[in-house]
Tab-separated table of C-alpha atoms in Angstrom:
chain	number	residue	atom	x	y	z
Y	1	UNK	CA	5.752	4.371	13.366
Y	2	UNK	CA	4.996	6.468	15.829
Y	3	UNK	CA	2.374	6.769	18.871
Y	4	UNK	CA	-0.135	9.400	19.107
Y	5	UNK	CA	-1.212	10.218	22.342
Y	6	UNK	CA	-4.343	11.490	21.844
Y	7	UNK	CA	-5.466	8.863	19.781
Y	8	UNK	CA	-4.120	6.449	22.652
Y	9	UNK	CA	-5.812	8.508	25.224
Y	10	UNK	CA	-9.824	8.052	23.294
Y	11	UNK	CA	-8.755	4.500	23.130
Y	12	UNK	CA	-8.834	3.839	27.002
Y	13	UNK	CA	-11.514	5.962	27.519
Y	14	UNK	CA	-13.816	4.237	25.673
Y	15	UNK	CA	-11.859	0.920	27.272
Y	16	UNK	CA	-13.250	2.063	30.920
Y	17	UNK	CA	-16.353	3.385	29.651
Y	18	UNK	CA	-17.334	-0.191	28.224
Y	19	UNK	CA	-15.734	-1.629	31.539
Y	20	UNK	CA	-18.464	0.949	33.289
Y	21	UNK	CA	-21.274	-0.057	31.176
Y	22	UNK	CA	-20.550	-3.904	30.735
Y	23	UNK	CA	-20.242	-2.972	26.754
Y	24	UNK	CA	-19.666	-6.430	25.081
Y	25	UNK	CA	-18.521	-7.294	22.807
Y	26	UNK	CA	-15.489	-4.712	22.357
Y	27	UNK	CA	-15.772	-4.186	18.826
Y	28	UNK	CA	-18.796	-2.323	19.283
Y	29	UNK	CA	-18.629	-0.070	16.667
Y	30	UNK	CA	-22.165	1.894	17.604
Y	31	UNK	CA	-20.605	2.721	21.575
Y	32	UNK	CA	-17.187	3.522	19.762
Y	33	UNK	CA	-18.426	6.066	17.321
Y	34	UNK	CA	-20.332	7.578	20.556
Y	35	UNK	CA	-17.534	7.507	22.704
Y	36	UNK	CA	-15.453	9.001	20.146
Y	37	UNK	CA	-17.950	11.673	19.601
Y	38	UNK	CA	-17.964	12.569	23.308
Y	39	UNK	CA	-14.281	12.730	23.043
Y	40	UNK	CA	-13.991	15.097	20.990
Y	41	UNK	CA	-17.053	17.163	22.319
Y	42	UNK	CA	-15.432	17.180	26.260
Y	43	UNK	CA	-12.671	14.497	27.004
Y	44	UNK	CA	-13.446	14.992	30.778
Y	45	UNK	CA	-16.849	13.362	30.640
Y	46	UNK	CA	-15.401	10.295	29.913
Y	47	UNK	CA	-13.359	10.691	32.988
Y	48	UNK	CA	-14.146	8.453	35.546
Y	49	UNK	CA	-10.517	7.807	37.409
Y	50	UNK	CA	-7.204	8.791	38.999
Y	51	UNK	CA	-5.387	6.216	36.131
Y	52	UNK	CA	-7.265	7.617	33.229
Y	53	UNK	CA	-7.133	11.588	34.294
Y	54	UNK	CA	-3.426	11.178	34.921
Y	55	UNK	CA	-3.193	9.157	31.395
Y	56	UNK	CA	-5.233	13.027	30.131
Y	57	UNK	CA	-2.624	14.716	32.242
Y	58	UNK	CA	0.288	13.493	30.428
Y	59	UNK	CA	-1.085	13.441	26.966
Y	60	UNK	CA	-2.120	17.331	27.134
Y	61	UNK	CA	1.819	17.538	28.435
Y	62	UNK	CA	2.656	16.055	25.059
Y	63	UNK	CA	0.937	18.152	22.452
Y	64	UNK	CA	2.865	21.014	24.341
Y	65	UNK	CA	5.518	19.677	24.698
Y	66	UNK	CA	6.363	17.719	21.023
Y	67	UNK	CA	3.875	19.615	19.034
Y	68	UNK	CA	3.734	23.233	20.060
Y	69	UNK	CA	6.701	24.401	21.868
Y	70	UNK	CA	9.063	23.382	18.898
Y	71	UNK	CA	7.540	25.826	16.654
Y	72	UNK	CA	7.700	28.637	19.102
Y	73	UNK	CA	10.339	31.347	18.976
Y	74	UNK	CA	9.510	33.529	21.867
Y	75	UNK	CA	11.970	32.618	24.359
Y	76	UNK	CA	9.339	33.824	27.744
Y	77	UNK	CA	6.383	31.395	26.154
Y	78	UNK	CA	8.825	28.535	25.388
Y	79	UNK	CA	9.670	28.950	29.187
Y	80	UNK	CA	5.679	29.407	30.174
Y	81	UNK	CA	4.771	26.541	27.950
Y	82	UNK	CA	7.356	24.442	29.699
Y	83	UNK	CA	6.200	25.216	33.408
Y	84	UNK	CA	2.760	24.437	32.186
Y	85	UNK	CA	3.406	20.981	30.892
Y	86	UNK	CA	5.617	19.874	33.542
Y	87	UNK	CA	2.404	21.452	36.172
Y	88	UNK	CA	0.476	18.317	34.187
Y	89	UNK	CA	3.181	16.152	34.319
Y	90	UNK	CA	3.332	16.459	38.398
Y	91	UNK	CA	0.141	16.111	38.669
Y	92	UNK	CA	-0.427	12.835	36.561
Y	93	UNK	CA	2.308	11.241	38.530
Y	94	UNK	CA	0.519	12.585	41.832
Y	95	UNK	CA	-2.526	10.842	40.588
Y	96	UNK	CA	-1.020	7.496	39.176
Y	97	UNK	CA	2.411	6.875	40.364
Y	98	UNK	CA	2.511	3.844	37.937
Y	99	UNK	CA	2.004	5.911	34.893
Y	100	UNK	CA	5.889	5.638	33.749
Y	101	UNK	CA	5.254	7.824	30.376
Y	102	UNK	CA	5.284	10.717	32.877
Y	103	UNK	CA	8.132	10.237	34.699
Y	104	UNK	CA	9.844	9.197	31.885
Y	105	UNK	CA	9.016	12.824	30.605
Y	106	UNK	CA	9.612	14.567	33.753
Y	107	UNK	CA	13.349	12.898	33.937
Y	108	UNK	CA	14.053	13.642	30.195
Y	109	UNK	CA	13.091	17.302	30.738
Y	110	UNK	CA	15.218	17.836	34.381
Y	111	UNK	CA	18.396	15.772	33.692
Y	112	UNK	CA	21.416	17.788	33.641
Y	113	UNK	CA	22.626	15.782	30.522
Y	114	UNK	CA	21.789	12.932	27.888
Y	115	UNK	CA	24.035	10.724	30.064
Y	116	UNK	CA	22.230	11.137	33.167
Y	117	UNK	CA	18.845	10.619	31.224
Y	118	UNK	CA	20.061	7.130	29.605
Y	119	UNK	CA	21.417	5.941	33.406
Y	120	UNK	CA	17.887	6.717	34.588
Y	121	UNK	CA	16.137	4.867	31.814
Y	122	UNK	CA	18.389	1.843	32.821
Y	123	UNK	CA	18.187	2.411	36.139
Y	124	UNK	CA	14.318	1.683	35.605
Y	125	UNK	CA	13.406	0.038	33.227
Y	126	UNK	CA	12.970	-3.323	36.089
Y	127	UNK	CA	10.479	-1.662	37.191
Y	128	UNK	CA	8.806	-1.173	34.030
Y	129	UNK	CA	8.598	-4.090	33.161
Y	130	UNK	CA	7.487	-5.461	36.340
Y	131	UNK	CA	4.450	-3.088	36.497
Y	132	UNK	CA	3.561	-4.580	33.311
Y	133	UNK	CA	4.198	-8.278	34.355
Y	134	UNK	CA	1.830	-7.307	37.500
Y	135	UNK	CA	-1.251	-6.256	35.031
Y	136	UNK	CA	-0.752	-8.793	32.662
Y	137	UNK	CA	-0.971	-11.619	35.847
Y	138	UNK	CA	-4.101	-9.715	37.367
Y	139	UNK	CA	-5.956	-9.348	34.485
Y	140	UNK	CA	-9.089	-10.948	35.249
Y	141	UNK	CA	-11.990	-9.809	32.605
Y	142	UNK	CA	-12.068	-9.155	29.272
Y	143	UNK	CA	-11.583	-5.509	30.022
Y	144	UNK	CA	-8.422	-5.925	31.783
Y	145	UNK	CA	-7.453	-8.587	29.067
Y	146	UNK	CA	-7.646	-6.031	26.374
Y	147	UNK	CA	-6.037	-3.708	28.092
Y	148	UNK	CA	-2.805	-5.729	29.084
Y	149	UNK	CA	-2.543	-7.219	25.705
Y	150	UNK	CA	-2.234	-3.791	24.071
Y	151	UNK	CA	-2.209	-0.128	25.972
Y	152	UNK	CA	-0.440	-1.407	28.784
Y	153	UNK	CA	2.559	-2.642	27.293
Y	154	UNK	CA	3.132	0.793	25.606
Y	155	UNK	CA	5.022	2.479	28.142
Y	156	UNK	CA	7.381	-0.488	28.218
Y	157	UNK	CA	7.588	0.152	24.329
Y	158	UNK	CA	8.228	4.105	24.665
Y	159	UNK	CA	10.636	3.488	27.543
Y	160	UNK	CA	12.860	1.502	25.326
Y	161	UNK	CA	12.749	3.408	22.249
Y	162	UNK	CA	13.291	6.147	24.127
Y	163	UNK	CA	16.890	4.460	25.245
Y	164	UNK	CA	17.731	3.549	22.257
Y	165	UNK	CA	17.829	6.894	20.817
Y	166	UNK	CA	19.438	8.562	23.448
Y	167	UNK	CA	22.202	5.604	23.441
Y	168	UNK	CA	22.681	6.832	19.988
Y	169	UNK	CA	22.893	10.178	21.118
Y	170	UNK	CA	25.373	9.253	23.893
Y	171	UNK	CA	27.555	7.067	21.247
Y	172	UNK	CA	26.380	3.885	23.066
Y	173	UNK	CA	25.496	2.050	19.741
Y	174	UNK	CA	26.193	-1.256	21.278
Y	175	UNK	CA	23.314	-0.496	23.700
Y	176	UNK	CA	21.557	1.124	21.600
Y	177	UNK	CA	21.469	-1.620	19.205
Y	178	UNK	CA	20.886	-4.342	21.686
Y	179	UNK	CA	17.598	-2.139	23.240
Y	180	UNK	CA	16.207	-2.190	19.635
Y	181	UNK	CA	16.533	-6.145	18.774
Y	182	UNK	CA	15.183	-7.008	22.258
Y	183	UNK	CA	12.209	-4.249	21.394
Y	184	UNK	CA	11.661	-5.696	18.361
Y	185	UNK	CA	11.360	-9.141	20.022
Y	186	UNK	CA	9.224	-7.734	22.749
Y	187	UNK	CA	6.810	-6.147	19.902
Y	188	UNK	CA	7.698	-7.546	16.653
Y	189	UNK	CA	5.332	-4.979	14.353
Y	190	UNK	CA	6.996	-2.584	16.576
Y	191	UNK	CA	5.336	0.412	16.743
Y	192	UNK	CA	7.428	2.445	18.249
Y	193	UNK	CA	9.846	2.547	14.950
Y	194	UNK	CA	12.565	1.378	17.271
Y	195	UNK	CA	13.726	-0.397	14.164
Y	196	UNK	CA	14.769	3.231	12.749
Y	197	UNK	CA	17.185	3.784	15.714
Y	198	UNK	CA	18.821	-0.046	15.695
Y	199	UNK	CA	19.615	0.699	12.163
Y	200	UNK	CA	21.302	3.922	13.105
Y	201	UNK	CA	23.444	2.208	15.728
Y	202	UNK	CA	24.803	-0.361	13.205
Y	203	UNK	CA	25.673	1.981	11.158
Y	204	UNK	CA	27.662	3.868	13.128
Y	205	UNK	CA	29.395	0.118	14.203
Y	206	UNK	CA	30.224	-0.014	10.267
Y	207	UNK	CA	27.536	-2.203	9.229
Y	208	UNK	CA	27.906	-3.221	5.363
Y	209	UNK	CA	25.304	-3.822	3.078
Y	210	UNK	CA	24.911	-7.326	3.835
Y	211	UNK	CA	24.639	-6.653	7.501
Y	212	UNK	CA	21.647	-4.268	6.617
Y	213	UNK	CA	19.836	-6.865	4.415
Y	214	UNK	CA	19.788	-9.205	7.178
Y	215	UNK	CA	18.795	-6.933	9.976
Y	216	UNK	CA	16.007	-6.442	7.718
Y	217	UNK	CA	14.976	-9.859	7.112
Y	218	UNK	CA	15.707	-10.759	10.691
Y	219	UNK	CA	12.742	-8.398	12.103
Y	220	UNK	CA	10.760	-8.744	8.459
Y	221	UNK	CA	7.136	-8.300	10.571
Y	222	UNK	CA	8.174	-4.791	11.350
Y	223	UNK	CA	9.187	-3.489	7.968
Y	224	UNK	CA	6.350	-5.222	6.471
Y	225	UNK	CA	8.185	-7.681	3.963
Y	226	UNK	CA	6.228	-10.295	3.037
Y	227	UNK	CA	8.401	-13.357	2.661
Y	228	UNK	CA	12.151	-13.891	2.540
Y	229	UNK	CA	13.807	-11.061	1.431
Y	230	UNK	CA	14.959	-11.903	-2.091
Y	231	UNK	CA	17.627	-9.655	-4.600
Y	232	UNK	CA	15.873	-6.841	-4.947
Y	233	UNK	CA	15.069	-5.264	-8.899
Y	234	UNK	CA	14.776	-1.896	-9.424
Y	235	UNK	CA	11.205	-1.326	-8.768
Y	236	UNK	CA	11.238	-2.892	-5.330
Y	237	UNK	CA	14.042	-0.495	-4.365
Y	238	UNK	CA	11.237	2.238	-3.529
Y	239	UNK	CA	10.143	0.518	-0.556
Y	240	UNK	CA	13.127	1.328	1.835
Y	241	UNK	CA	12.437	4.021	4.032
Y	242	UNK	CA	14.988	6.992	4.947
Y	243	UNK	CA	16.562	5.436	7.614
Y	244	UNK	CA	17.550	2.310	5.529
Y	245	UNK	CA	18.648	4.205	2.923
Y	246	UNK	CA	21.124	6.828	5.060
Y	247	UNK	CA	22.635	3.750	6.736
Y	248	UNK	CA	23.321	2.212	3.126
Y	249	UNK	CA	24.462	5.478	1.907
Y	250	UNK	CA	27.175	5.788	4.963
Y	251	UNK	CA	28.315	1.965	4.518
Y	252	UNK	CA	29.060	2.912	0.944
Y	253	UNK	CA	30.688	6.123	1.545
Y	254	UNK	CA	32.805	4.732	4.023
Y	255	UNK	CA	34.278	1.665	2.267
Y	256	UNK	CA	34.985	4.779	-0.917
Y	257	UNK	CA	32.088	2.920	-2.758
Y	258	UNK	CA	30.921	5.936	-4.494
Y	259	UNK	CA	29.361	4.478	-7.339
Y	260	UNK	CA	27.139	2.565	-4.673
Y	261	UNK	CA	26.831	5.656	-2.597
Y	262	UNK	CA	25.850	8.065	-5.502
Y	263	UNK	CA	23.437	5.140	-6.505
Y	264	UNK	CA	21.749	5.088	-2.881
Y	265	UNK	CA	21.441	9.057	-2.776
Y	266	UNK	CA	19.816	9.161	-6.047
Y	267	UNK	CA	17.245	6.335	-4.728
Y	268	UNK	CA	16.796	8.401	-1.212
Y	269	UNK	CA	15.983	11.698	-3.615
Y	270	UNK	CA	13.588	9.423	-5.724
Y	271	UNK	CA	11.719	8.158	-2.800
Y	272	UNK	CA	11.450	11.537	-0.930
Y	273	UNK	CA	10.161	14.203	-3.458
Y	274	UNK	CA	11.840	17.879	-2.767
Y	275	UNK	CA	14.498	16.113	-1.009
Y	276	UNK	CA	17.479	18.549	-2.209
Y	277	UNK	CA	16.889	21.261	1.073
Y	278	UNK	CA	16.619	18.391	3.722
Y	279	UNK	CA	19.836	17.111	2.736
Y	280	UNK	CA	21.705	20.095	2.125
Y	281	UNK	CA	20.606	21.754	5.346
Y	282	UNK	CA	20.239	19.002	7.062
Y	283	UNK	CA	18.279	20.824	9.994
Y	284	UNK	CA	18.260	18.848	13.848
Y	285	UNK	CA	14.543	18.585	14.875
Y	286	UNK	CA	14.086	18.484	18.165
Y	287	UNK	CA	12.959	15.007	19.562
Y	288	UNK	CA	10.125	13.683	20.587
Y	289	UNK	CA	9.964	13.248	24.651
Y	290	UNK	CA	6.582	10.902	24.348
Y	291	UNK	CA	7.618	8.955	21.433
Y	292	UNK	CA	8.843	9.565	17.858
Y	293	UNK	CA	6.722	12.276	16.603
Y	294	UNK	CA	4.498	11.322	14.039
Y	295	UNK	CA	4.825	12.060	10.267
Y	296	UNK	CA	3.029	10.763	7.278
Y	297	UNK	CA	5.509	7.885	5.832
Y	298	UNK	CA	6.820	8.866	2.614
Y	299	UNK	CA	6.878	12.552	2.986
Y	300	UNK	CA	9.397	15.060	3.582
Y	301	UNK	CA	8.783	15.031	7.474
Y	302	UNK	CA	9.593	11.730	7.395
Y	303	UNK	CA	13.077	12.388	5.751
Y	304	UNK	CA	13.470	15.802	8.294
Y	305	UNK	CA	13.132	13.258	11.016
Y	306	UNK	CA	15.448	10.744	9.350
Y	307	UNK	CA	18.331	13.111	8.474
Y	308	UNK	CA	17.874	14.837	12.206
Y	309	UNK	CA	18.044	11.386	14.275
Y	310	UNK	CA	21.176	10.529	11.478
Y	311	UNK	CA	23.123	13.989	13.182
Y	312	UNK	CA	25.364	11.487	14.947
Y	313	UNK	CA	25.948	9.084	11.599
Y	314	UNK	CA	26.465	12.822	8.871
Y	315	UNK	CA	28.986	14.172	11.471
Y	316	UNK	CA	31.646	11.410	11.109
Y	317	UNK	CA	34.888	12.777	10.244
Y	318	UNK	CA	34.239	16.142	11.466
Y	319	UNK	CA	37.257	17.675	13.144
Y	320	UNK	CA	39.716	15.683	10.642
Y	321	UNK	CA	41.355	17.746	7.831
Y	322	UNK	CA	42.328	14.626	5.998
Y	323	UNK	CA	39.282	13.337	5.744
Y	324	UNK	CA	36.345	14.982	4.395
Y	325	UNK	CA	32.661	14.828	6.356
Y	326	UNK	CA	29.761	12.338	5.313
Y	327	UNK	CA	27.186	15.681	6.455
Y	328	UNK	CA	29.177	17.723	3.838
Y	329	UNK	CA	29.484	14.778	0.370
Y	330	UNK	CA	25.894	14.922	0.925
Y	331	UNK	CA	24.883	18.720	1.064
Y	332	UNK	CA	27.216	19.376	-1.728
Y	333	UNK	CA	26.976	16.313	-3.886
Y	334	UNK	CA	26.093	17.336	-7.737
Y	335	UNK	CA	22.650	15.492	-7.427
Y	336	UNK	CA	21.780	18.090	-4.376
Y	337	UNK	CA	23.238	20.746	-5.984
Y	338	UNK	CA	21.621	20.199	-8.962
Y	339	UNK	CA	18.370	19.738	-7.419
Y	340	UNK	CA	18.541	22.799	-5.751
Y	341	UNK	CA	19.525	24.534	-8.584
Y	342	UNK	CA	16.095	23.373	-10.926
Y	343	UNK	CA	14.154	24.148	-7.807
Y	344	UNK	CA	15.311	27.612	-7.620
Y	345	UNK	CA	14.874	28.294	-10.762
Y	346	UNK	CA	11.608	26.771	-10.859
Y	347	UNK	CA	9.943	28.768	-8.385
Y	348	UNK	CA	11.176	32.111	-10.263
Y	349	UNK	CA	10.006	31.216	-13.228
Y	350	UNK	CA	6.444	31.184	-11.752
Y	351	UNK	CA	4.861	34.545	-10.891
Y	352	UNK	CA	3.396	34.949	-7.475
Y	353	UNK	CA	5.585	32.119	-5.865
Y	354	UNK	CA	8.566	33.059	-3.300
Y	355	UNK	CA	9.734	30.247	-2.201
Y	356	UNK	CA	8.380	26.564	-0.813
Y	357	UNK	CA	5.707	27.123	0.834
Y	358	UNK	CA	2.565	23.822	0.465
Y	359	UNK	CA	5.046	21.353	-0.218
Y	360	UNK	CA	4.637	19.806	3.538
């Protein structure tokens, strides 16, 4: 659900390097293994262009920049870290000015506001898509072939999640929503996990349940359903992910449902073991400015990330006496309390242990 750069960065290495060396067929799992291997040895030996060191450029600017500087507290080597990925991000546009990922990057980390970053991402997506309309048409050898069928429409892919979930952000759900089904078109195992954020956006329109089950069924190839989507029974219920489930819980919170809503949050704390402390502080994680960062699905990352990109959908009713916050039934419903409760307890009943640590 997520892409990782370096991973995507070995891949079209080893896609030049077979180009170079007339390597064919591409499955060649001998020259893969050995290209791999030399990746991980020295990336820059596998360098053999401006496209593929700028492509280098701008994944190195990613680990730094959605992988290390988030965990940082030191306020002067947040700022140094910065200055050093935005040096690589320069130069990788200097070197390819068709590499969009970094510009992308570049305008999410200088725009004054969310606003201004979601009028940019409109303003260019055209040309996006054009560069990719350009390699697809003057793709001429297998190589090239590969290439365009796969890698090259990624950008396109990041570029749109990436306006979804600042439409979100910006209270654009319309948008937002209408980015993710034409994604999901575009690339319908979509592995961007645009899905994630179109859910999002209809729930903050007041999507019911119904209106979830069929925006599940309608892009079934990306939530890997197999089939029409039939009533569920209560084993099959595991298989929604976090996002699903948050959505159903606010569509049944809002229409006073609460037997439905206590029954989702009891199936979102099944699904997500140690779930209690995500929901009740219900942290913000910054976001990704490649892509969606990756997590293992299932685990409690996944759920930090869920509840996090949810801020918008929790905070409803906030600033209104009268009526009482989604963000706050949740964090103080019994089953979180409760939760908490046997987990506290639980770790001082056991010598040696002083608090959660391991359980990422």
């Amino acid at each position: 659900m997520a892409f990782d750069p370096i991973q995507e960065d070995c891949l079209r290495l080893i896609l030049e390097a077979m180009r170079r060396e007339r390597v064919y067929p591409l499955n060649d799992n001998i020259f893969i293994e050995r290209g791999m291997e030399q990746f991980r040895e020295d990336p820059s030996k596998l360098i053999a262009c401006d496209r593929d060191r700028s492509f280098h450029l701008m994944a190195k600017a990613t680990e730094i920049l959605d992988y290390h500087i988030p965990f940082l507290t030191d306020e002067a080597e947040i700022d140094r870290q910065e200055q050093r990925a935005e040096h690589y991000l320069h130069e990788a546009i200097e070197l390819d000015a068709s590499n969009w990922d970094a510009k992308r990057m570049l305008a999410a980390l200088d725009a004054a506001s969310n606003d201004e970053y979601v009028s940019y991402l409109l303003d260019n997506r055209s040309a996006v898509e054009r560069d990719l309309e350009s390699t697809v048409d003057e793709a001429r050898d297998v190589y090239a072939r590969e290439y365009a069928s796969d890698l090259a429409r990624r950008p396109l892919e990041r570029w749109l999640a990436a306006l979804a979930s600042r439409a979100v952000i910006s209270g654009q759900y319309r948008l937002a929503l209408s980015v993710a089904e034409q994604s999901l078109t575009f690339a319908p195992t979509d592995p961007a996990g645009i899905r994630h954020t179109g859910m999002l956006a209809m729930a903050k329109l007041e999507a019911n349940h119904q209106d979830i089950k069929s925006y599940r069924a309608r892009h079934a190839i990306a939530y890997g359903i197999v089939g029409p989507l039939r009533r569920r029974h209560h084993a099959a219920e595991k298989s929604l992910d976090a996002w699903t489930l948050l959505a159903e819980l606010s569509a049944a919170y809002r229409s006073f449902d609460y037997t439905s809503a206590d029954r989702y949050l009891h199936q979102l704390m099944r699904t997500y073991p140690d779930a209690a402390e995500p929901l009740y502080y219900q942290a913000e994680f910054p976001d990704g400015i490649f892509s969606r960062v990756n997590v293992v699905p299932g685990s409690q990352d996944e759920l930090i990330l869920a509840i996090s990109e949810a801020t918008p959908l929790l905070q409803e009713g906030i600033g209104t006496p009268d009526n009482a916050c989604f963000a706050s039934w949740v964090a103080n419903h019994e089953m979180v309390r409760r939760a908490l409760a046997d987990r506290t307890s639980s770790a001082a009943g056991q010598p040696g242990r002083t608090g959660s640590g391991g359980d990422n």
